[in-house]
Coordinates of C-alpha atoms in Angstrom, one line a residue:
M268 CA 42.3 -102.3 -22.3
S269 CA 45.2 -104.1 -20.7
D270 CA 45.4 -105.2 -17.1
I271 CA 47.0 -102.7 -14.8
I272 CA 46.9 -104.4 -11.3
Q273 CA 50.0 -106.5 -10.5
L274 CA 51.4 -108.3 -7.6
L275 CA 54.3 -106.5 -6.0
P276 CA 57.6 -108.4 -5.6
D277 CA 58.5 -109.5 -2.1
H278 CA 61.4 -107.1 -1.6
V279 CA 59.1 -104.1 -2.6
A280 CA 56.4 -105.3 -0.2
N281 CA 58.9 -105.7 2.5
Q282 CA 60.2 -102.2 2.0
I283 CA 56.6 -100.9 2.2
A284 CA 56.0 -102.9 5.4
A285 CA 59.2 -101.6 6.9
G286 CA 57.8 -98.1 6.8
E287 CA 55.3 -99.1 9.4
V288 CA 57.5 -101.3 11.6
V289 CA 60.9 -99.6 11.3
Q290 CA 60.5 -95.9 11.6
R291 CA 63.9 -95.1 13.0
P292 CA 66.9 -97.0 14.6
A293 CA 65.0 -97.2 17.9
S294 CA 62.3 -99.3 16.3
V295 CA 65.0 -101.9 15.3
V296 CA 66.3 -101.9 18.9
K297 CA 62.8 -102.6 20.3
E298 CA 62.1 -105.5 17.9
L299 CA 65.4 -107.2 18.5
L300 CA 65.3 -106.8 22.3
E301 CA 61.7 -108.3 22.4
N302 CA 62.8 -111.2 20.2
A303 CA 65.6 -111.9 22.7
I304 CA 63.2 -111.8 25.6
D305 CA 60.8 -114.2 23.8
A306 CA 63.8 -116.6 23.4
K307 CA 63.9 -116.8 27.3
A308 CA 67.3 -115.0 27.5
T309 CA 68.7 -114.2 31.0
Y310 CA 71.4 -111.8 29.7
I311 CA 71.0 -109.3 26.8
K312 CA 73.7 -107.0 25.4
L313 CA 72.9 -104.1 23.1
I314 CA 75.8 -102.5 21.1
I315 CA 75.2 -99.3 19.2
K316 CA 77.4 -97.3 16.8
E317 CA 76.6 -93.8 15.6
A318 CA 73.1 -93.8 17.2
G319 CA 72.2 -97.0 15.3
K320 CA 72.9 -95.7 11.8
T321 CA 76.0 -97.7 11.4
L322 CA 75.4 -100.7 13.7
I323 CA 72.8 -102.2 16.0
Q324 CA 73.7 -105.5 17.6
V325 CA 71.8 -107.5 20.1
I326 CA 73.4 -110.6 21.8
D327 CA 71.5 -112.9 24.0
D328 CA 71.9 -116.3 25.7
G329 CA 68.4 -117.5 24.8
S330 CA 67.3 -120.8 23.2
G331 CA 68.7 -120.1 19.8
M332 CA 67.4 -121.4 16.4
S333 CA 67.9 -124.4 14.3
V334 CA 69.2 -124.1 10.7
T335 CA 65.7 -124.2 9.2
D336 CA 64.3 -121.7 11.7
A337 CA 67.1 -119.3 11.2
R338 CA 66.5 -119.1 7.4
L339 CA 62.7 -119.0 7.8
S340 CA 62.7 -116.3 10.4
F341 CA 63.4 -113.6 7.7
E342 CA 60.3 -114.5 5.7
R343 CA 57.2 -112.4 5.9
H344 CA 54.5 -113.6 8.3
A345 CA 56.8 -116.3 9.6
T346 CA 56.6 -116.6 13.4
S347 CA 56.9 -119.1 16.2
K348 CA 54.6 -117.2 18.6
I349 CA 51.1 -118.0 17.2
K350 CA 49.6 -120.6 14.9
T351 CA 45.9 -119.7 14.8
A352 CA 43.8 -116.5 14.9
E353 CA 42.5 -117.5 18.4
D354 CA 46.1 -117.3 19.7
L355 CA 46.0 -113.5 19.3
F356 CA 43.8 -113.4 22.5
Q357 CA 46.1 -115.7 24.5
L358 CA 49.4 -113.9 23.9
D359 CA 52.2 -114.3 26.4
T360 CA 55.0 -113.2 24.0
K361 CA 56.2 -109.8 22.8
G362 CA 56.1 -110.5 19.0
F363 CA 53.5 -112.3 17.0
R364 CA 53.1 -110.6 13.6
G365 CA 56.1 -112.1 11.9
E366 CA 57.0 -108.9 10.1
A367 CA 59.9 -107.4 12.1
L368 CA 62.9 -109.4 10.8
A369 CA 61.6 -109.4 7.2
S370 CA 61.2 -105.6 7.3
I371 CA 64.6 -105.0 8.9
A372 CA 66.3 -107.3 6.4
A373 CA 64.7 -105.3 3.5
I374 CA 66.4 -102.0 4.4
A375 CA 69.7 -103.0 5.9
H376 CA 72.7 -105.4 6.0
V377 CA 71.8 -108.1 8.5
E378 CA 74.1 -110.8 9.9
L379 CA 72.7 -113.5 12.1
K380 CA 74.6 -116.0 14.3
T381 CA 72.6 -118.5 16.3
K382 CA 73.0 -121.9 18.0
Q383 CA 70.8 -124.2 20.1
E384 CA 72.2 -125.7 23.3
E385 CA 72.2 -129.3 22.0
D386 CA 73.9 -128.4 18.6
E387 CA 77.6 -128.6 18.2
V388 CA 77.9 -125.7 15.7
G389 CA 75.7 -122.8 14.9
T390 CA 74.3 -121.1 11.8
E391 CA 75.5 -117.8 10.2
I392 CA 73.3 -116.0 7.7
K393 CA 74.0 -112.7 5.8
I394 CA 71.3 -110.8 4.1
E395 CA 71.4 -107.6 2.1
G396 CA 68.1 -105.9 1.0
S397 CA 66.0 -109.1 1.5
E398 CA 68.6 -111.2 -0.5
V399 CA 70.5 -113.9 1.3
T400 CA 74.1 -113.6 0.3
S401 CA 75.5 -116.5 2.4
Q402 CA 74.5 -119.2 4.8
E403 CA 77.0 -121.4 6.5
V404 CA 77.9 -123.1 9.7
C405 CA 79.9 -121.2 12.3
V406 CA 81.3 -121.5 15.9
T407 CA 79.2 -119.4 18.2
P408 CA 78.0 -119.7 21.8
K409 CA 74.5 -120.7 22.8
G410 CA 71.9 -118.1 21.9
T411 CA 71.6 -115.5 19.1
S412 CA 73.6 -112.6 17.9
I413 CA 72.0 -110.4 15.3
S414 CA 73.7 -107.3 13.7
V415 CA 71.9 -104.7 11.7
K416 CA 74.3 -102.5 9.7
N417 CA 73.8 -99.5 7.4
L418 CA 70.1 -98.9 8.2
F419 CA 68.1 -97.5 5.2
Y420 CA 71.1 -97.9 2.9
N421 CA 68.8 -98.6 -0.1
I422 CA 66.2 -95.9 0.8
P423 CA 68.2 -92.6 0.8
A424 CA 65.1 -90.5 1.5
R425 CA 64.3 -92.3 4.7
R426 CA 67.9 -92.0 5.8
N427 CA 68.0 -88.3 5.2
F428 CA 64.9 -87.8 7.4
L429 CA 66.7 -89.2 10.4
K430 CA 67.5 -86.7 13.1
S431 CA 71.0 -86.0 14.6
N432 CA 72.9 -88.7 16.4
A433 CA 72.0 -87.2 19.8
V434 CA 68.3 -87.3 19.1
E435 CA 68.3 -90.8 17.7
L436 CA 70.4 -92.0 20.6
R437 CA 67.8 -90.6 23.0
H438 CA 65.0 -92.5 21.3
I439 CA 67.1 -95.7 21.5
I440 CA 67.7 -95.2 25.2
D441 CA 63.9 -94.6 25.7
E442 CA 63.1 -98.0 24.1
F443 CA 65.9 -99.6 26.1
H444 CA 64.4 -98.2 29.3
R445 CA 60.9 -99.5 28.5
V446 CA 62.1 -103.1 27.8
A447 CA 64.5 -103.2 30.7
M448 CA 61.9 -101.9 33.3
A449 CA 59.4 -104.5 32.1
H450 CA 61.8 -107.3 32.7
S451 CA 63.9 -106.6 35.8
T452 CA 65.0 -110.2 36.3
I453 CA 67.0 -110.1 33.0
K454 CA 70.5 -108.6 33.0
F455 CA 71.0 -105.8 30.4
D456 CA 74.1 -104.1 29.1
M457 CA 74.2 -101.2 26.6
Y458 CA 77.2 -99.8 24.8
H459 CA 77.4 -96.8 22.5
N460 CA 80.5 -96.2 20.4
G461 CA 82.5 -98.5 22.7
A462 CA 81.5 -96.7 25.9
E463 CA 79.3 -98.4 28.5
V464 CA 76.0 -96.5 28.9
F465 CA 74.0 -98.9 31.1
N466 CA 74.9 -101.9 33.2
L467 CA 71.7 -103.3 34.8
P468 CA 72.1 -106.4 36.9
S469 CA 69.2 -108.8 37.6
S470 CA 67.0 -107.2 40.4
N471 CA 63.5 -106.4 41.4
D472 CA 61.3 -103.7 39.9
R473 CA 62.2 -101.0 42.4
Q474 CA 66.0 -101.6 42.1
R475 CA 65.7 -101.6 38.3
I476 CA 64.0 -98.2 38.4
V477 CA 66.7 -96.8 40.7
N478 CA 69.5 -98.2 38.5
I479 CA 68.1 -96.5 35.5
F480 CA 67.1 -93.1 36.9
G481 CA 69.7 -92.7 39.6
G482 CA 70.0 -93.4 43.4
K483 CA 68.0 -90.3 44.4
T484 CA 64.9 -91.9 42.8
N485 CA 64.5 -94.4 45.7
E486 CA 63.3 -91.8 48.2
K487 CA 60.7 -90.4 45.7
L488 CA 58.8 -93.6 45.2
V489 CA 55.5 -94.6 46.8
P490 CA 54.5 -98.3 46.3
V491 CA 51.1 -99.1 44.8
T492 CA 49.6 -102.6 45.2
E493 CA 46.0 -103.7 44.4
E494 CA 44.6 -107.1 43.4
T495 CA 41.2 -107.6 42.0
D496 CA 39.4 -110.1 39.8
L497 CA 39.8 -107.8 36.8
V498 CA 43.4 -106.5 37.2
T499 CA 46.4 -106.7 39.5
I500 CA 48.2 -103.4 39.9
N501 CA 51.8 -103.2 41.1
G502 CA 54.4 -100.5 40.8
F503 CA 55.3 -97.0 42.2
V504 CA 54.2 -93.4 41.9
G505 CA 56.4 -90.4 42.6
K506 CA 55.7 -88.2 45.6
P507 CA 53.9 -85.0 44.7
Q508 CA 56.8 -82.7 45.8
Y509 CA 59.0 -84.4 43.2
A510 CA 56.6 -83.8 40.3
K511 CA 58.2 -82.5 37.1
R512 CA 57.2 -80.1 34.4
T513 CA 57.8 -82.8 31.8
R514 CA 56.2 -86.2 31.2
G515 CA 59.5 -88.1 31.0
E516 CA 59.0 -90.5 33.9
Q517 CA 55.6 -91.9 33.1
F518 CA 55.4 -95.6 32.3
F519 CA 52.4 -98.1 31.9
F520 CA 53.1 -101.8 31.5
V521 CA 50.3 -104.2 30.7
N522 CA 51.4 -107.9 31.0
N523 CA 55.0 -106.7 30.9
R524 CA 54.5 -104.7 27.7
F525 CA 55.0 -100.9 27.5
I526 CA 51.8 -99.1 26.4
K527 CA 50.7 -95.5 25.9
S528 CA 47.2 -94.7 27.2
P529 CA 45.9 -91.1 27.6
Y530 CA 42.8 -92.5 29.3
L531 CA 44.8 -94.3 32.1
N532 CA 47.1 -91.3 32.4
H533 CA 44.1 -89.2 33.2
A534 CA 43.2 -91.7 36.0
V535 CA 46.6 -91.1 37.6
N536 CA 46.3 -87.3 37.3
A537 CA 42.8 -87.6 38.9
A538 CA 44.4 -89.4 41.9
F539 CA 46.9 -86.6 42.3
E540 CA 44.2 -83.9 42.1
G541 CA 44.9 -81.1 44.5
L542 CA 48.4 -82.3 45.4
L543 CA 50.4 -81.0 42.4
K544 CA 51.5 -77.5 41.4
D545 CA 50.2 -75.9 38.2
K546 CA 51.6 -77.6 35.0
A547 CA 53.4 -80.3 37.1
H548 CA 53.2 -83.9 36.0
P549 CA 53.5 -86.9 38.4
S550 CA 56.0 -89.7 37.9
Y551 CA 54.7 -93.3 37.8
F552 CA 55.9 -96.8 37.0
L553 CA 52.8 -99.0 37.0
Y554 CA 52.6 -102.7 36.1
L555 CA 49.1 -104.0 35.3
T556 CA 48.4 -107.7 34.9
V557 CA 45.1 -108.6 33.1
D558 CA 43.6 -111.6 31.5
P559 CA 45.0 -111.7 27.9
I560 CA 41.4 -112.4 26.6
S561 CA 40.3 -109.0 27.9
I562 CA 42.7 -107.0 25.8
D563 CA 43.5 -106.6 22.1
I564 CA 47.1 -105.8 21.3
N565 CA 46.8 -106.1 17.5
I566 CA 45.9 -102.4 17.0
H567 CA 49.1 -101.0 15.6
P568 CA 52.4 -102.5 14.3
T569 CA 54.3 -100.8 17.2
K570 CA 52.0 -102.6 19.7
T571 CA 52.0 -99.7 22.1
E572 CA 48.3 -99.2 21.9
I573 CA 45.9 -101.6 23.6
K574 CA 42.1 -101.9 23.7
F575 CA 40.6 -103.0 27.1
E576 CA 37.4 -104.8 27.5
D577 CA 36.3 -102.7 30.5
E578 CA 38.2 -99.4 30.5
H579 CA 35.9 -97.6 32.9
A580 CA 36.3 -100.2 35.7
L581 CA 40.1 -100.1 35.1
Y582 CA 40.1 -96.3 35.4
A583 CA 38.3 -96.4 38.7
M584 CA 40.5 -99.1 40.2
L585 CA 43.7 -97.4 39.1
R586 CA 42.6 -94.0 40.6
S587 CA 41.4 -95.5 43.9
S588 CA 44.5 -97.7 44.3
I589 CA 46.9 -94.7 43.8
K590 CA 44.8 -92.5 46.2
H591 CA 44.9 -95.3 48.8
S592 CA 48.7 -95.6 48.5
L593 CA 49.2 -91.8 48.8
G594 CA 47.0 -91.9 51.9
Q595 CA 48.4 -94.9 53.7
F596 CA 51.9 -93.6 53.4
N597 CA 50.9 -90.1 54.7
V598 CA 51.7 -88.5 51.4
A599 CA 48.2 -87.0 50.8
P600 CA 46.7 -84.6 53.4
V601 CA 43.6 -85.7 55.5
L602 CA 40.6 -83.7 56.6
D603 CA 41.0 -84.3 60.3
F604 CA 43.0 -81.2 61.2
D605 CA 43.1 -82.2 64.9
R606 CA 44.7 -85.6 64.2
D607 CA 47.9 -86.3 66.0
S608 CA 50.1 -88.1 63.4
S609 CA 52.2 -89.7 66.2
M610 CA 49.1 -91.7 67.2
D611 CA 48.7 -93.3 63.8
T612 CA 49.1 -97.1 63.5
P613 CA 52.0 -97.9 61.3
Y614 CA 51.0 -99.5 58.0
E615 CA 52.9 -102.7 58.6
Y616 CA 51.0 -103.3 61.9
K617 CA 47.5 -102.9 60.4
S618 CA 46.9 -106.7 60.1
K619 CA 48.7 -107.7 63.4
A620 CA 46.6 -108.8 66.4
A621 CA 46.7 -106.8 69.5
Q622 CA 48.9 -108.1 72.3
T623 CA 48.2 -107.9 76.1
P624 CA 50.5 -105.3 77.5
T625 CA 52.8 -106.3 80.3
I626 CA 52.2 -104.5 83.6
E627 CA 55.1 -103.5 85.8
V628 CA 54.5 -102.4 89.5
D629 CA 56.9 -100.6 91.7
R630 CA 56.0 -102.2 95.0
S631 CA 58.2 -99.9 97.0
F632 CA 56.2 -96.8 96.0
N633 CA 53.9 -95.4 98.8
P634 CA 52.0 -92.2 97.9
F635 CA 51.1 -91.6 101.6
K636 CA 54.6 -91.8 102.9
D637 CA 55.0 -88.0 103.5
E638 CA 51.5 -87.5 104.7
K639 CA 51.9 -90.1 107.4
I640 CA 54.9 -88.4 108.7
S641 CA 53.1 -85.0 108.9
G642 CA 50.1 -86.7 110.4
G643 CA 52.2 -88.3 113.2
S644 CA 53.5 -84.9 114.2
A645 CA 50.1 -83.3 114.0
S646 CA 48.8 -85.7 116.7
G647 CA 51.1 -83.9 119.2
G648 CA 49.4 -80.5 118.6
S649 CA 47.9 -78.2 115.9
S650 CA 51.1 -76.1 115.6
S651 CA 52.9 -78.6 113.4
L652 CA 49.9 -79.0 111.1
D653 CA 49.7 -75.2 110.6
K654 CA 53.4 -75.1 109.9
S655 CA 53.0 -77.7 107.1
Y656 CA 50.3 -75.8 105.3
T657 CA 51.8 -72.3 105.8
P658 CA 53.0 -71.9 102.2
F659 CA 49.4 -72.4 100.9
K660 CA 47.8 -70.0 103.3
K661 CA 49.4 -66.7 103.3
E662 CA 51.6 -66.3 100.2
P663 CA 49.0 -66.5 97.4
A664 CA 46.9 -63.7 99.0
G665 CA 50.1 -61.7 99.5
S666 CA 51.2 -62.1 95.9
W667 CA 47.9 -61.0 94.5
E668 CA 47.8 -57.9 96.7
N669 CA 51.3 -57.0 95.6
L670 CA 50.0 -56.6 92.1
Y671 CA 47.9 -53.6 93.1
V672 CA 50.2 -52.1 95.8
G673 CA 51.6 -48.6 94.7
L674 CA 49.5 -48.5 91.5
D675 CA 48.8 -44.8 91.8
S676 CA 52.5 -44.0 92.4
E677 CA 53.4 -46.0 89.3
V678 CA 50.9 -44.3 87.0
A679 CA 52.0 -40.8 88.1
P680 CA 55.5 -41.1 86.6
V681 CA 53.9 -42.1 83.3
K682 CA 52.0 -38.9 83.1
T683 CA 55.1 -37.0 83.8
V684 CA 56.9 -38.8 81.0
E685 CA 54.0 -38.1 78.6
N686 CA 54.2 -34.4 79.4
D687 CA 58.0 -34.5 78.9
F688 CA 57.6 -36.1 75.4
S689 CA 54.8 -33.8 74.4
S690 CA 57.0 -30.8 74.8
V691 CA 59.3 -32.2 72.1
E692 CA 57.4 -31.0 69.1
F693 CA 60.1 -30.0 66.6
E694 CA 61.4 -33.5 65.9
S695 CA 58.0 -35.2 65.5
T696 CA 56.7 -32.4 63.3
E697 CA 59.8 -32.5 61.1
V698 CA 59.6 -36.3 60.6
T699 CA 55.9 -36.4 59.9
G700 CA 56.0 -33.6 57.4
S701 CA 58.9 -35.1 55.4
L702 CA 57.3 -38.5 55.1
F703 CA 54.0 -37.2 53.6
E704 CA 55.8 -34.7 51.4
S705 CA 58.0 -37.5 49.8
D706 CA 54.9 -39.6 49.2
E707 CA 53.1 -36.8 47.5
K708 CA 56.1 -36.1 45.2
K709 CA 56.2 -39.8 44.2
I710 CA 52.5 -39.9 43.4
G711 CA 52.9 -36.8 41.2
H712 CA 55.6 -38.5 39.1
H713 CA 53.7 -41.8 38.3
T714 CA 54.1 -42.6 34.6
T715 CA 53.2 -46.4 34.6
Y716 CA 50.4 -48.4 36.1
Q717 CA 49.9 -52.1 36.6
L718 CA 46.6 -53.5 35.4
R719 CA 45.4 -56.8 37.0
K720 CA 49.0 -57.8 37.7
K721 CA 49.3 -58.7 34.1
Y722 CA 49.7 -55.5 32.0
I723 CA 51.7 -52.3 32.4
V724 CA 50.0 -49.2 31.1
T725 CA 52.1 -46.1 30.2
T726 CA 51.6 -43.1 28.0
I727 CA 53.3 -41.8 24.9
K728 CA 52.8 -38.7 22.8
S729 CA 50.3 -40.3 20.5
G730 CA 48.3 -42.1 23.1
M731 CA 49.0 -45.0 25.5
V732 CA 50.9 -48.3 25.4
I733 CA 49.7 -51.5 27.1
V734 CA 52.6 -54.0 27.7
N735 CA 52.2 -57.7 28.6
Q736 CA 54.7 -58.0 31.5
H737 CA 55.5 -61.7 31.0
R738 CA 56.2 -61.4 27.3
A739 CA 58.1 -58.2 27.6
H740 CA 60.4 -59.6 30.3
E741 CA 60.9 -62.8 28.2
R742 CA 62.1 -60.6 25.3
I743 CA 64.4 -58.6 27.7
V744 CA 66.0 -61.7 29.3
Y745 CA 66.3 -63.4 25.9
E746 CA 68.4 -60.6 24.4
E747 CA 70.5 -60.3 27.6
L748 CA 71.3 -64.0 27.5
L749 CA 72.2 -63.9 23.8
R750 CA 74.6 -61.1 24.5
N751 CA 76.1 -63.0 27.4
I752 CA 76.6 -66.2 25.3
T753 CA 77.9 -64.6 22.1
M754 CA 79.7 -61.4 23.1
A755 CA 80.5 -61.0 26.7
S756 CA 80.9 -63.0 29.9
A757 CA 77.8 -63.2 32.1
V758 CA 77.6 -61.9 35.6
S759 CA 77.3 -64.8 38.1
Q760 CA 76.1 -64.8 41.7
Q761 CA 78.0 -67.2 44.0
L762 CA 75.9 -69.6 46.1
L763 CA 76.6 -69.8 49.8
F764 CA 76.0 -73.5 49.7
P765 CA 76.5 -75.5 46.4
L766 CA 73.3 -76.7 44.8
T767 CA 73.1 -80.4 44.0
L768 CA 70.6 -81.6 41.5
S769 CA 69.8 -85.2 40.5
F770 CA 69.1 -86.2 36.9
S771 CA 69.1 -89.4 34.9
K772 CA 72.0 -90.5 32.7
K773 CA 70.1 -89.4 29.6
E774 CA 69.4 -85.9 31.1
I775 CA 73.0 -85.5 32.2
A776 CA 74.2 -86.3 28.7
L777 CA 71.8 -83.7 27.3
L778 CA 73.1 -81.0 29.7
E779 CA 76.7 -82.0 28.6
T780 CA 75.9 -80.9 25.0
V781 CA 75.0 -77.3 26.2
K782 CA 77.4 -77.0 29.1
E783 CA 79.6 -74.5 27.4
Q784 CA 76.7 -72.2 26.6
L785 CA 75.4 -72.6 30.2
E786 CA 78.8 -71.5 31.5
N787 CA 78.7 -68.5 29.3
M788 CA 75.3 -67.5 30.7
G789 CA 76.7 -67.5 34.2
F790 CA 76.4 -71.1 35.5
V791 CA 79.4 -72.5 37.3
F792 CA 79.6 -76.3 37.6
A793 CA 81.8 -77.9 40.3
E794 CA 81.5 -81.7 40.3
Q795 CA 79.5 -84.0 38.1
S796 CA 78.7 -87.7 38.5
L797 CA 76.5 -90.1 36.5
S798 CA 73.4 -89.0 38.2
E799 CA 74.1 -85.6 39.9
I800 CA 75.6 -82.2 39.1
E801 CA 76.8 -79.6 41.5
I802 CA 76.3 -75.9 40.8
T803 CA 78.3 -73.3 42.7
A804 CA 77.1 -70.1 40.9
I805 CA 74.1 -69.1 38.8
P806 CA 73.3 -66.2 36.5
S807 CA 72.4 -63.0 38.2
V808 CA 69.0 -62.8 36.5
T809 CA 67.8 -66.1 38.2
S810 CA 67.1 -67.1 41.7
E811 CA 68.3 -70.3 43.4
K812 CA 64.8 -71.8 43.6
E813 CA 64.3 -71.4 39.9
V814 CA 67.4 -73.3 38.8
S815 CA 65.8 -76.8 39.1
L816 CA 62.7 -75.8 37.1
L817 CA 64.8 -74.0 34.6
L818 CA 67.0 -77.0 33.8
E819 CA 64.0 -79.3 33.6
Q820 CA 62.4 -77.0 31.1
L821 CA 65.6 -76.8 29.2
I822 CA 66.0 -80.6 29.0
H823 CA 62.4 -80.9 27.8
D824 CA 63.0 -78.3 25.0
L825 CA 66.2 -80.0 24.0
E826 CA 64.5 -83.4 23.8
N827 CA 61.9 -82.1 21.5
E828 CA 63.9 -79.9 19.1
V829 CA 67.6 -80.2 19.4
P830 CA 69.4 -78.4 16.5
D831 CA 72.7 -79.9 15.5
S832 CA 75.0 -77.0 16.4
G833 CA 75.8 -73.3 15.9
F834 CA 73.5 -70.4 16.5
S835 CA 70.3 -72.5 16.4
Q836 CA 71.3 -74.3 19.5
T837 CA 72.3 -71.1 21.3
D838 CA 69.0 -69.5 20.3
L839 CA 67.0 -72.5 21.6
L840 CA 68.9 -72.3 24.9
A841 CA 68.3 -68.6 25.3
R842 CA 64.6 -69.0 24.5
S843 CA 64.1 -71.9 26.9
I844 CA 65.7 -70.1 29.8
A845 CA 64.0 -66.8 29.1
K846 CA 60.6 -68.5 29.1
S847 CA 61.4 -70.2 32.4
I848 CA 62.7 -67.1 34.4
A849 CA 60.5 -64.3 32.9
V850 CA 58.2 -62.7 35.5
R851 CA 54.8 -64.4 35.5
T852 CA 51.3 -63.1 35.3
G853 CA 49.9 -62.3 38.8
V854 CA 53.2 -60.9 40.1
E855 CA 52.9 -57.4 41.5
L856 CA 55.6 -55.0 40.4
A857 CA 56.8 -52.0 42.2
Q858 CA 56.8 -48.6 40.4
E859 CA 60.6 -48.8 39.7
Q860 CA 60.2 -52.3 38.3
Q861 CA 57.4 -51.2 36.0
Q862 CA 59.4 -48.3 34.7
Y863 CA 62.5 -50.5 34.2
M864 CA 60.5 -53.1 32.3
V865 CA 59.1 -50.5 29.9
N866 CA 62.5 -48.8 29.3
S867 CA 64.3 -52.1 28.9
L868 CA 61.8 -53.4 26.4
F869 CA 62.1 -50.4 24.1
A870 CA 65.8 -50.6 24.3
C871 CA 65.7 -54.1 22.8
T872 CA 66.6 -54.7 19.1
E873 CA 63.2 -56.3 18.5
P874 CA 60.8 -55.0 21.2
T875 CA 57.5 -55.7 19.3
I876 CA 57.5 -59.6 19.6
T877 CA 58.7 -62.3 21.9
P878 CA 61.3 -65.0 20.8
D879 CA 58.2 -67.1 19.9
N880 CA 56.8 -64.3 17.6
K881 CA 54.0 -63.2 20.0
P882 CA 53.3 -59.5 20.4
T883 CA 54.7 -57.9 23.6
F884 CA 52.5 -54.7 23.6
I885 CA 49.7 -52.8 21.8
T886 CA 49.2 -49.1 21.3
L887 CA 46.0 -47.0 21.5
T888 CA 46.2 -43.6 19.8
V889 CA 44.2 -40.6 21.0
D890 CA 42.0 -40.8 17.9
E891 CA 41.1 -44.5 18.7
I892 CA 40.3 -43.5 22.3
D893 CA 38.2 -40.5 21.0
K894 CA 36.2 -42.9 18.8
K895 CA 35.2 -44.9 21.9
F896 CA 33.4 -41.9 23.2

């Protein structure tokens, strides 16, 4: 039997490895940005075209590479970050596997220009599908410029699996945020299709967060600081009142590397226990610094998972430090209900020594000045003394007596008035009778009943119907919104004061894609900036306090499943808004509201299920009820 095991060619092995390292254009952005940071760059520019499918270019002013290093950098397992296996536990760089550039070069057209500071000319290398097509000298500034064009050009199946440009761009922006927040001292610029998306100057961590997520973010942040032998924690958490229904603004950085950790996320949620509304998620931007020996980064090629040596201690420290920060800045409530907050010592004075207060004395003040004058006149006789105390002798007794003077004469008129009113019997009898009669008539016409503030029970000829009020209202609102968007103009209610809402640039761009449909639903937008939108009118089916939650839920749904265009996007929009504004379980409905809910549900084109294909009601026939007995 012939041998069947063979060694794969390098270009095939690189394409297989690229499946792990390069999942989408955002993966390329992450690898190239981290390489620029490892090169000690102080300024990094990211240029994107068509969400990275056509071009991804990263330009930095780092150390650059020599001719030999530039050629060798595209080989598999070629890296300058480590030399021995022990170096894996002393990492202070982003990359170390030596696979990224080789994987990228296997599935795209790559062009590299690089020059070291001491060299007169630089090196230009062009690679197509792992094959070097040219290598020559070029004139280029200090640093490195790498362009990745036509991603997945030689793997059509992978290219077909990519999402729309809007979705892929959001993933790129997410990776850009993670790298930029971890290195606030580096200046970052980002351009998409020739338009500037981000311009982030060198700053501190707080200012970098504000520059990314908008100016309103500054007032939402509570600083967190804790230093122990195991870990140093710095960063910020969001105030509980600004918690969102989505998990968009949650970032952990360990040794300036973004990670995902459900275990540490649980620690943060535990610190906010009792402070958040139902289904609300806190925002946090936490930077953890630990000894590289105590962590293992080499878990997954994306390097977003980390194993800690002592996770339980880290959990406890993280939770306690966040609780301490929420308490010291008077964000969390305290148990001392009689405490006067005005008597609290400001946090910045907690370590200052007490100072001796200065005493000022008014030497001209004499508390006995008036008494001496009256005493001098009293020596002449007792009449002046009596005169001085006259107000305290007679008037109090007189005033108390006046309370009871003429009491009988005052009560008598009351009796007379009562007799006068009791003679007017026709009006009182008429009013009382009509009130009770109307109530009895209403009770006699009851056709619906609310069960546990969750279900509406009504009767039909064959038996009874039990309607889930939330699901039923979701179906009613969904069909009403679809009619407004596709057929008729919606009814809007004008706001007395315009509503201003703050969003990040990414969220504003998302809302822009569905702005026309929102306007058809009844929203009226006045002004819009890079971080705020102003709403002057809202649909008649919503209330003002629901608008913020509604748009947050809409953004969350759009991020997860954005169709390209057409009816699918309209349907998604209507489903998201209907789910947000439908009446919730636990809301008590009046009799008219219950009847309206039932009538409107059975007037829908598809009353049996919600937009998410869940049943809205069940029926119990008389035969089924008889079997119960």
